[in-house]
Short mmCIF file of C-alpha atoms and ligand atoms in Angstrom, two decimals:
data_model
loop_
_atom_site.label_atom_id
_atom_site.label_comp_id
_atom_site.label_asym_id
_atom_site.label_seq_id
_atom_site.Cartn_x
_atom_site.Cartn_y
_atom_site.Cartn_z
CA MET A 1 -14.87 22.12 -14.11
CA LYS A 2 -14.13 25.69 -12.51
CA GLU A 3 -13.47 28.73 -15.21
CA ILE A 4 -10.84 30.70 -13.07
CA PHE A 5 -9.13 27.16 -12.76
CA GLU A 6 -5.44 28.84 -12.92
CA LYS A 7 -2.94 25.90 -14.96
CA VAL A 8 0.57 25.44 -12.80
CA ASP A 9 3.32 24.37 -14.87
CA PHE A 10 4.24 21.45 -12.49
CA ASP A 11 7.37 20.60 -15.06
CA HIS A 12 9.26 23.79 -14.21
CA ILE A 13 8.76 23.19 -10.26
CA GLU A 14 11.73 23.39 -8.58
CA VAL A 15 13.02 19.88 -6.92
CA ASP A 16 12.70 21.06 -3.15
CA GLU A 17 16.06 19.14 -1.28
CA ARG A 18 14.45 19.32 1.94
CA TRP A 19 11.71 16.75 0.54
CA CYS A 20 14.08 14.38 -0.56
CA PHE A 21 15.89 12.17 1.71
CA LYS A 22 18.43 11.07 -0.55
CA ASN A 23 20.34 10.05 2.94
CA VAL A 24 17.70 8.06 4.38
CA ARG A 25 18.58 4.16 4.44
CA SER A 26 16.22 2.78 6.25
CA THR A 27 12.36 2.70 6.54
CA GLU A 28 12.24 0.05 8.50
CA GLN A 29 12.63 2.32 12.67
CA TRP A 30 9.39 2.02 14.56
CA THR A 31 6.64 -1.78 13.18
CA HIS A 32 7.46 -0.27 9.51
CA GLY A 33 9.70 -2.96 8.15
CA TYR A 34 6.36 -5.65 9.62
CA HIS A 35 5.39 -6.84 5.94
CA ARG A 36 6.22 -5.61 2.42
CA TYR A 37 4.03 -3.76 0.46
CA PRO A 38 4.35 -1.82 -3.66
CA ALA A 39 4.63 1.89 -3.08
CA LYS A 40 4.42 2.22 0.21
CA PHE A 41 5.33 5.51 1.75
CA LEU A 42 8.88 7.18 3.35
CA PRO A 43 8.25 7.17 6.43
CA ASN A 44 10.45 10.27 7.09
CA ILE A 45 7.33 11.86 4.09
CA VAL A 46 4.65 11.34 6.96
CA LYS A 47 6.85 13.05 9.65
CA LYS A 48 7.39 15.93 8.16
CA LEU A 49 4.03 15.85 6.55
CA ILE A 50 2.44 15.35 10.44
CA GLU A 51 5.41 18.07 11.69
CA GLU A 52 4.48 21.22 9.39
CA TYR A 53 0.32 20.20 8.81
CA ALA A 54 -0.49 18.53 11.84
CA ILE A 55 0.10 21.39 14.54
CA ASP A 56 -3.28 20.48 16.73
CA ASP A 57 -5.13 17.47 18.10
CA SER A 58 -7.39 16.43 15.43
CA MET A 59 -7.68 13.66 13.31
CA ILE A 60 -5.01 12.36 11.54
CA ALA A 61 -6.65 10.43 8.63
CA ASP A 62 -5.12 8.30 5.39
CA ILE A 63 -7.90 6.98 3.64
CA PHE A 64 -5.14 5.06 1.04
CA ALA A 65 -3.55 3.49 3.87
CA GLY A 66 -1.74 0.23 2.02
CA CYS A 67 0.38 -0.77 5.76
CA GLY A 68 -0.23 1.95 7.37
CA THR A 69 2.37 4.23 8.14
CA THR A 70 0.68 7.17 8.20
CA LEU A 71 -1.10 5.74 11.25
CA VAL A 72 2.37 4.51 12.58
CA GLU A 73 3.79 8.00 12.36
CA ALA A 74 0.65 9.60 13.59
CA LYS A 75 0.94 7.25 16.62
CA ILE A 76 4.66 8.05 17.80
CA HIS A 77 3.88 11.84 17.10
CA GLY A 78 0.73 11.29 19.46
CA LYS A 79 -1.71 12.34 17.62
CA PRO A 80 -5.21 10.40 17.18
CA SER A 81 -5.50 9.00 13.70
CA ILE A 82 -8.05 6.98 11.09
CA GLY A 83 -7.18 5.04 8.27
CA VAL A 84 -9.41 3.20 4.90
CA ASP A 85 -8.46 0.71 2.44
CA ILE A 86 -10.34 -1.34 0.72
CA ASN A 87 -7.48 -4.11 0.72
CA PRO A 88 -8.35 -6.71 3.20
CA VAL A 89 -4.21 -7.72 3.73
CA ALA A 90 -3.50 -3.98 3.75
CA LYS A 91 -6.32 -3.71 7.16
CA LEU A 92 -4.51 -6.85 8.74
CA ILE A 93 -0.82 -5.03 8.20
CA THR A 94 -1.96 -2.00 9.28
CA GLN A 95 -4.58 -3.03 12.37
CA VAL A 96 -1.14 -5.04 13.75
CA LYS A 97 1.43 -2.15 13.30
CA ILE A 98 -0.32 -0.03 14.95
CA ARG A 99 -0.88 -1.92 18.46
CA PRO A 100 1.96 -2.02 20.11
CA LEU A 101 2.47 -5.35 22.29
CA LEU A 102 3.71 -6.05 25.80
CA PRO A 103 7.10 -7.32 25.02
CA MET A 104 7.24 -10.14 27.29
CA ASP A 105 3.68 -11.26 26.40
CA LEU A 106 4.84 -11.72 22.84
CA HIS A 107 8.41 -12.93 23.45
CA ILE A 108 5.66 -15.76 26.39
CA ALA A 109 3.45 -15.90 22.81
CA TYR A 110 6.18 -16.92 20.85
CA GLU A 111 7.59 -20.14 22.63
CA ASN A 112 4.32 -21.29 23.19
CA LEU A 113 3.83 -20.81 19.10
CA LEU A 114 7.72 -22.47 18.21
CA ASN A 115 6.90 -25.52 20.87
CA VAL A 116 3.30 -26.72 18.89
CA PHE A 117 6.30 -26.57 15.56
CA ASP A 118 7.27 -29.82 17.02
CA THR A 119 4.04 -31.72 16.51
CA PHE A 120 4.12 -30.97 12.82
CA ASN A 121 3.44 -34.04 11.23
CA ASP A 122 3.05 -33.74 7.29
CA ALA A 123 0.69 -36.68 6.65
CA ASP A 124 -1.38 -34.51 8.70
CA PHE A 125 -1.45 -32.43 5.55
CA ARG A 126 -1.16 -33.68 2.43
CA TYR A 127 -4.41 -33.61 2.26
CA ASN A 128 -6.46 -31.25 3.11
CA GLU A 129 -8.33 -29.32 0.58
CA THR A 130 -6.89 -26.18 -0.46
CA HIS A 131 -7.69 -23.46 -3.41
CA GLU A 132 -6.75 -24.78 -6.77
CA ARG A 133 -4.88 -21.24 -6.68
CA ILE A 134 -2.70 -22.31 -3.82
CA ASP A 135 -1.50 -25.69 -5.86
CA TYR A 136 -0.35 -23.49 -8.74
CA TRP A 137 1.89 -21.17 -6.10
CA PHE A 138 3.38 -23.31 -3.68
CA ARG A 139 5.09 -26.92 -4.35
CA PRO A 140 3.06 -29.63 -1.50
CA GLN A 141 6.59 -29.65 0.28
CA GLU A 142 5.50 -25.80 1.58
CA LYS A 143 1.88 -25.82 0.43
CA VAL A 144 2.06 -28.70 4.18
CA LYS A 145 3.79 -27.23 5.81
CA ILE A 146 2.18 -23.26 5.99
CA ALA A 147 -0.38 -25.27 6.23
CA PHE A 148 0.65 -26.60 9.43
CA LEU A 149 1.37 -22.14 10.44
CA TYR A 150 -2.17 -20.95 8.94
CA LYS A 151 -3.66 -23.80 11.48
CA VAL A 152 -1.14 -23.70 14.43
CA ILE A 153 -1.91 -19.93 14.28
CA SER A 154 -5.74 -19.38 13.83
CA ASP A 155 -5.77 -21.51 16.87
CA ILE A 156 -4.19 -18.94 18.76
CA ASP A 157 -7.12 -17.55 21.46
CA GLU A 158 -5.70 -13.97 21.74
CA THR A 159 -6.27 -11.68 18.61
CA ASP A 160 -3.81 -9.87 18.74
CA PHE A 161 -1.00 -12.12 18.94
CA ARG A 162 -3.20 -14.23 16.16
CA ASP A 163 -2.74 -11.21 13.89
CA PHE A 164 0.32 -10.54 15.24
CA PHE A 165 1.63 -13.90 13.72
CA LEU A 166 -0.94 -14.20 10.66
CA VAL A 167 0.83 -10.79 9.24
CA CYS A 168 4.67 -12.21 10.19
CA LEU A 169 2.95 -15.34 7.62
CA SER A 170 2.01 -13.57 4.72
CA ASN A 171 4.58 -11.79 4.49
CA ILE A 172 6.71 -14.77 4.01
CA LEU A 173 4.37 -16.33 1.58
CA LYS A 174 5.54 -15.12 -1.38
CA ASN A 175 9.63 -15.84 -0.11
CA SER A 176 7.83 -19.65 0.42
CA SER A 177 6.15 -20.07 -2.82
CA ARG A 178 7.20 -20.29 -6.96
CA TRP A 179 6.07 -16.51 -7.79
CA LEU A 180 9.19 -15.02 -9.16
CA GLN A 181 10.63 -13.12 -6.12
CA SER A 182 11.46 -10.20 -7.87
CA SER A 183 8.38 -9.19 -9.67
CA THR A 184 5.42 -7.63 -7.91
CA LYS A 185 3.13 -9.79 -11.49
CA PRO A 186 2.38 -12.50 -10.88
CA GLN A 187 4.66 -14.27 -12.26
CA ILE A 188 5.97 -18.40 -12.41
CA ASP A 189 9.57 -18.77 -11.79
CA SER A 190 10.12 -23.06 -12.58
CA ASN A 191 13.44 -22.67 -11.06
CA LYS A 192 13.61 -21.50 -7.83
CA ILE A 193 14.02 -22.71 -4.86
CA PRO A 194 11.03 -21.29 -2.18
CA SER A 195 12.14 -20.67 1.24
CA GLU A 196 11.58 -23.48 4.28
CA PRO A 197 8.43 -22.37 5.98
CA PHE A 198 9.25 -23.03 9.73
CA GLU A 199 12.71 -21.12 8.54
CA ALA A 200 11.72 -18.14 7.13
CA PHE A 201 8.89 -17.34 9.49
CA LYS A 202 11.36 -18.08 12.61
CA LEU A 203 13.30 -15.10 10.86
CA HIS A 204 11.44 -12.47 9.82
CA CYS A 205 9.32 -13.29 13.30
CA LYS A 206 12.36 -12.44 15.44
CA LYS A 207 12.69 -9.05 13.53
CA MET A 208 9.13 -8.15 14.01
CA ILE A 209 9.15 -8.92 17.69
CA LYS A 210 12.26 -6.60 17.30
CA GLN A 211 10.43 -4.22 16.05
CA ASN A 212 7.63 -4.02 18.40
CA ALA A 213 9.78 -4.05 21.17
CA SER A 214 11.40 -0.72 19.98
CA TYR A 215 8.13 0.87 19.04
CA TYR A 216 6.66 -0.14 22.20
CA LYS A 217 9.18 1.38 23.98
CA GLU A 218 9.19 4.57 22.58
CA LEU A 219 4.68 4.92 23.14
CA HIS A 220 5.63 4.16 26.65
CA SER A 221 8.14 6.38 27.76
CA LYS A 222 5.94 9.17 25.56
CA GLY A 223 2.63 8.31 27.10
CA PHE A 224 1.52 7.50 23.61
CA LEU A 225 0.41 3.66 24.33
CA ASN A 226 -3.33 4.39 24.23
CA THR A 227 -3.40 7.34 21.82
CA SER A 228 -6.97 6.62 19.30
CA CYS A 229 -5.89 4.91 16.28
CA GLN A 230 -7.86 2.27 14.33
CA ILE A 231 -8.11 1.18 10.65
CA LYS A 232 -11.58 0.09 8.73
CA LEU A 233 -12.22 -1.60 5.36
CA GLN A 234 -13.85 0.21 2.80
CA ASP A 235 -13.83 2.55 -0.32
CA ALA A 236 -12.08 5.76 -0.15
CA ARG A 237 -14.77 7.40 -2.82
CA ASN A 238 -17.13 6.45 0.24
CA THR A 239 -15.81 6.09 3.70
CA SER A 240 -17.80 6.41 6.89
CA LEU A 241 -16.14 8.71 8.47
CA PRO A 242 -17.96 11.92 9.24
CA SER A 243 -18.07 15.32 8.03
CA ASP A 244 -15.88 17.87 8.67
CA THR A 245 -14.44 16.14 11.38
CA ILE A 246 -10.27 15.26 10.95
CA GLY A 247 -7.89 17.79 10.95
CA THR A 248 -5.24 16.76 8.42
CA ILE A 249 -5.66 13.97 5.08
CA ILE A 250 -2.09 12.19 4.86
CA THR A 251 -2.32 10.18 1.77
CA SER A 252 -1.21 8.45 -1.42
CA PRO A 253 -3.06 7.47 -4.12
CA PRO A 254 -3.14 4.42 -5.80
CA TYR A 255 -1.22 4.37 -9.37
CA VAL A 256 -2.78 3.80 -12.66
CA THR A 257 -1.12 2.03 -15.14
CA SER A 258 0.75 0.69 -12.32
CA TYR A 259 -0.08 -2.33 -9.54
CA GLU A 260 -2.54 -4.39 -9.01
CA TYR A 261 -2.75 -4.52 -5.20
CA ALA A 262 -5.73 -7.74 -5.89
CA ASP A 263 -3.14 -9.99 -8.03
CA ILE A 264 -0.17 -8.83 -6.35
CA HIS A 265 -2.38 -10.03 -2.43
CA GLN A 266 -3.68 -12.82 -3.59
CA LEU A 267 -1.55 -15.85 -2.08
CA THR A 268 -2.38 -14.26 1.35
CA GLY A 269 -6.11 -13.53 0.47
CA TYR A 270 -6.35 -17.30 -1.13
CA TRP A 271 -4.75 -18.64 2.48
CA PHE A 272 -6.75 -16.67 4.28
CA ASP A 273 -9.73 -16.33 2.90
CA TYR A 274 -9.95 -12.67 2.13
CA ILE A 275 -10.64 -14.06 -1.60
CA GLU A 276 -13.67 -15.33 -2.99
CA ASN A 277 -13.47 -14.51 -6.46
CA LEU A 278 -10.23 -13.08 -7.99
CA SER A 279 -11.84 -10.99 -10.93
CA LEU A 280 -15.09 -8.80 -8.45
CA PHE A 281 -12.58 -8.29 -5.62
CA ARG A 282 -10.36 -6.72 -8.59
CA LYS A 283 -12.88 -3.86 -9.53
CA GLU A 284 -12.60 -2.39 -6.04
CA PHE A 285 -9.48 -1.37 -6.45
CA ILE A 286 -9.04 2.36 -8.34
CA GLY A 287 -6.63 2.45 -10.49
CA THR A 288 -6.96 -1.25 -11.77
CA PHE A 289 -6.62 -2.51 -15.52
CA TYR A 290 -9.63 -4.46 -15.19
CA SER A 291 -12.67 -2.30 -14.71
CA ASN A 292 -13.61 -2.73 -18.50
CA SER A 293 -15.29 1.06 -17.66
CA GLN A 294 -15.56 2.07 -21.40
CA VAL A 295 -15.90 6.14 -20.54
CA THR A 296 -13.36 7.89 -22.22
CA GLU A 297 -14.64 11.09 -20.89
CA THR A 298 -14.04 12.87 -17.44
CA THR A 299 -14.09 16.04 -16.48
CA SER A 300 -10.69 17.53 -15.80
CA SER A 301 -9.55 19.33 -18.46
CA ILE A 302 -6.17 18.30 -18.95
CA GLY A 303 -6.87 14.40 -17.86
CA GLN A 304 -9.85 14.40 -21.27
CA GLU A 305 -6.24 15.77 -23.36
CA ILE A 306 -4.80 12.63 -21.82
CA ILE A 307 -6.86 10.34 -22.79
CA ASP A 308 -7.80 11.71 -26.06
CA ASP A 309 -4.05 11.05 -26.94
CA LEU A 310 -4.78 7.69 -25.21
CA VAL A 311 -7.65 7.17 -27.42
CA VAL A 312 -5.11 6.43 -30.54
CA LYS A 313 -2.49 4.36 -28.79
CA GLU A 314 -4.89 1.72 -26.84
CA LYS A 315 -8.89 2.52 -26.40
CA ARG A 316 -8.89 -0.33 -23.44
CA LYS A 317 -5.69 2.38 -21.96
CA ALA A 318 -8.06 4.97 -22.13
CA CYS A 319 -10.45 3.18 -20.57
CA GLU A 320 -8.66 2.77 -17.99
CA VAL A 321 -7.69 5.75 -17.04
CA ALA A 322 -10.39 7.92 -18.29
CA ASN A 323 -11.74 5.52 -15.37
CA TYR A 324 -9.01 6.25 -13.07
CA PHE A 325 -9.72 10.35 -12.84
CA ASN A 326 -13.68 10.20 -13.37
CA ASP A 327 -12.92 7.39 -9.79
CA MET A 328 -9.92 9.75 -8.05
CA TYR A 329 -13.31 13.22 -8.23
CA ASN A 330 -15.14 11.08 -6.25
CA VAL A 331 -12.11 10.42 -4.16
CA GLY A 332 -11.59 15.03 -4.49
CA LYS A 333 -14.94 15.30 -3.41
CA GLU A 334 -14.88 12.76 -0.33
CA MET A 335 -11.14 14.49 1.11
CA PHE A 336 -13.37 17.59 1.10
CA ARG A 337 -16.52 15.98 2.52
CA ILE A 338 -14.81 15.45 5.27
CA LEU A 339 -12.49 17.61 6.64
CA LYS A 340 -12.96 20.12 8.30
CA PRO A 341 -13.13 23.63 7.09
CA GLY A 342 -8.99 25.08 7.44
CA GLY A 343 -7.69 21.27 7.81
CA HIS A 344 -5.49 20.20 4.71
CA ALA A 345 -5.42 18.06 2.38
CA CYS A 346 -1.37 16.30 2.22
CA ILE A 347 -1.48 13.88 -1.04
CA VAL A 348 1.39 13.09 -2.82
CA ILE A 349 1.21 11.58 -5.80
CA GLY A 350 2.89 11.10 -9.12
CA ASN A 351 3.09 10.79 -13.01
CA THR A 352 2.93 8.12 -15.00
CA MET A 353 3.48 6.81 -18.27
CA PHE A 354 2.40 5.12 -20.96
CA LYS A 355 3.10 4.52 -24.63
CA GLY A 356 5.09 7.28 -24.97
CA VAL A 357 1.70 9.32 -23.40
CA LYS A 358 2.47 11.17 -20.22
CA ILE A 359 -0.54 10.91 -17.89
CA LYS A 360 -0.06 13.58 -15.74
CA SER A 361 -2.17 12.05 -13.08
CA ALA A 362 -1.28 14.06 -10.37
CA GLU A 363 -2.04 17.60 -12.28
CA VAL A 364 -5.27 16.27 -13.29
CA PHE A 365 -5.87 15.77 -8.86
CA PHE A 366 -4.99 19.23 -8.78
CA GLU A 367 -7.13 20.17 -10.90
CA MET A 368 -10.10 18.25 -9.50
CA LEU A 369 -9.78 19.51 -5.67
CA ILE A 370 -9.32 23.42 -6.90
CA ASP A 371 -12.72 22.36 -8.94
CA VAL A 372 -14.52 20.64 -5.73
CA GLY A 373 -14.10 23.29 -3.18
CA PHE A 374 -9.81 23.63 -1.42
CA SER A 375 -7.72 25.80 -2.23
CA GLU A 376 -3.83 25.75 -3.21
CA GLU A 377 -1.14 26.09 -0.44
CA LYS A 378 2.03 24.77 -1.85
CA ILE A 379 2.75 22.45 -3.93
CA ILE A 380 5.98 20.14 -3.44
CA LYS A 381 7.98 18.73 -6.15
CA ARG A 382 10.07 14.98 -4.61
CA SER A 383 12.92 13.27 -6.87
CA ILE A 384 12.43 9.56 -5.83
CA PRO A 385 15.62 7.86 -4.68
CA TYR A 386 16.79 5.81 -7.72
CA LYS A 387 16.28 2.25 -5.90
CA LEU A 388 12.76 3.34 -4.32
CA ILE A 389 11.86 4.06 -7.63
CA PRO A 390 8.30 1.79 -8.24
CA ALA A 391 8.21 0.39 -11.48
CA ILE A 392 10.06 1.14 -15.10
CA ARG A 393 7.93 0.66 -18.43
CA ASP A 394 9.20 -0.34 -21.39
CA LYS A 395 9.58 2.13 -23.95
CA THR A 396 7.93 0.26 -26.84
CA THR A 397 6.44 -2.64 -25.26
CA GLY A 398 4.28 -0.46 -22.08
CA LYS A 399 5.01 -3.28 -20.05
CA PHE A 400 7.64 -3.57 -17.25
CA THR A 401 10.69 -4.22 -17.23
CA THR A 402 14.01 -4.05 -15.33
CA LEU A 403 16.54 -0.93 -15.29
CA ASP A 404 19.20 -3.15 -17.66
CA ASN A 405 16.39 -2.84 -20.82
CA LYS A 406 18.20 -0.40 -22.62
CA ASN A 407 14.81 0.37 -23.63
CA SER A 408 14.00 1.07 -20.54
CA LYS A 409 12.18 4.72 -19.35
CA LEU A 410 12.32 5.62 -15.53
CA VAL A 411 8.39 6.16 -14.84
CA TYR A 412 8.72 7.98 -11.76
CA PRO A 413 11.67 9.82 -11.32
CA GLU A 414 9.11 12.75 -9.33
CA GLU A 415 6.45 12.85 -7.15
CA TYR A 416 4.53 16.02 -5.92
CA ILE A 417 3.22 16.50 -2.18
CA LEU A 418 -0.20 18.90 -3.48
CA ILE A 419 -1.25 21.10 -0.03
CA LEU A 420 -4.59 22.11 0.09
CA LYS A 421 -6.87 24.10 2.36
CA LYS A 422 -10.62 23.24 3.06
C1 LIG B 1 -0.13 3.95 -3.05
S1 LIG B 1 -0.40 3.17 -2.04
C2 LIG B 1 -0.84 3.25 -0.35
C3 LIG B 1 0.47 3.42 0.22
C4 LIG B 1 0.30 3.56 1.92
N1 LIG B 1 0.79 4.99 1.69
C5 LIG B 1 1.58 2.75 2.63
O1 LIG B 1 2.11 3.80 2.84
O2 LIG B 1 1.11 1.74 2.87
C6 LIG B 1 -2.65 2.40 -2.05
C7 LIG B 1 -3.09 1.70 -1.84
O3 LIG B 1 -4.90 2.08 -2.27
C8 LIG B 1 -5.71 1.25 -2.01
N2 LIG B 1 -7.10 1.68 -2.78
C9 LIG B 1 -6.98 0.81 -3.86
N3 LIG B 1 -8.55 1.49 -4.18
C10 LIG B 1 -9.06 1.63 -2.77
C11 LIG B 1 -10.64 2.00 -2.66
N4 LIG B 1 -11.08 2.14 -3.84
N5 LIG B 1 -10.64 2.48 -1.85
C12 LIG B 1 -9.47 2.50 -0.40
N6 LIG B 1 -8.29 2.39 -0.74
C13 LIG B 1 -8.01 1.83 -2.29
C14 LIG B 1 -5.19 0.18 -1.90
O4 LIG B 1 -5.04 -1.01 -1.23
C15 LIG B 1 -3.33 0.36 -1.31
O5 LIG B 1 -2.82 -0.17 -0.16
#
């Protein structure tokens, strides 16, 4: 790390109310409500970042695109954009969210699909062979209906409509399964009565059709229907984006010790054949618990102090965090490579806590970004409205818990927006 690095005291940065959006109630505008996704961006943050930092017409990139919030907002602003994510479910959702469909054509495609519903005969699907994990997560009565939905949607020739309905199906899988509803961890709820798949599908489809109509209308009225926007299934540490081409990066990396995206999206992964081997699939995700790395060293001095504190508490967690920091160092280098000189990187990132050790990811990543060549422009601190706080851990066990547990500790009541310049 550069000797000249001057530590910024993140704890004493004042919360900037202009970035808190306390009164924002809905995150469902345009196509933002198509699919649930853990730790998705508040669209207002992206909107404000675009308006302040993407002032010319050069490309906006999100290299942890998730469900595509940055790309949808870029399109609404008439700015070309590109996204990258390692998760095929994220790619599918984003692909559908960025593509406005002519409302009349979509309406016809939906009516045609509903007509096929009448041909359902559960005997045709009762003995269908599916993945053993599908049998684990789904009761037979829901499973046959989902198998039918998957088959009739897959038979649609027109890719745009097929993908649109697949996203709808993907979004209802959790409700129609035995997965504990409030949990992002794979856990069976033996008392759950899953939603009836046909009704759940129709209900969600109607909502998506309405959102598509408002998105289409907005883009059409502004002349932005054909603004370039694409999503790639790639690794943020090593993208195919050419060097010095991106005007602004707006992104939010995965948290460490938090979500296992491969596990969270396994229902879609198994139904849509995206997962052959879950344990191999998991390893591609940055921030995963399953990296099995044995390394306890990192280049960041702040990061090393954190790892040393963690080694005493739990060696495996220390290795997981060290691996995360080292992956993020490579992400920092990739960001620097793809940005045009003078371009901005805007990174929304929070800290986490494990068994009393504060994992200061924001500080560590900031230190790394300076080391790879960026210069500091601004660090914004924002508080996260209570209902959007992504995860809460028990202070003693470190496990996920609920707010009514008296031992609970808020993990990210605040987060940072790091603005750096190449
Ligand atoms: C915090 S989420 C981003 C959410 C996004 N801002 C949104 O609004 O939906 C982090 C994302 O990083 C992705 N990810 C994890 N490891 C990755 C890797 N090696 N390369 C690219 N994306 C990765 C996850 O699949 C997840 O979608």
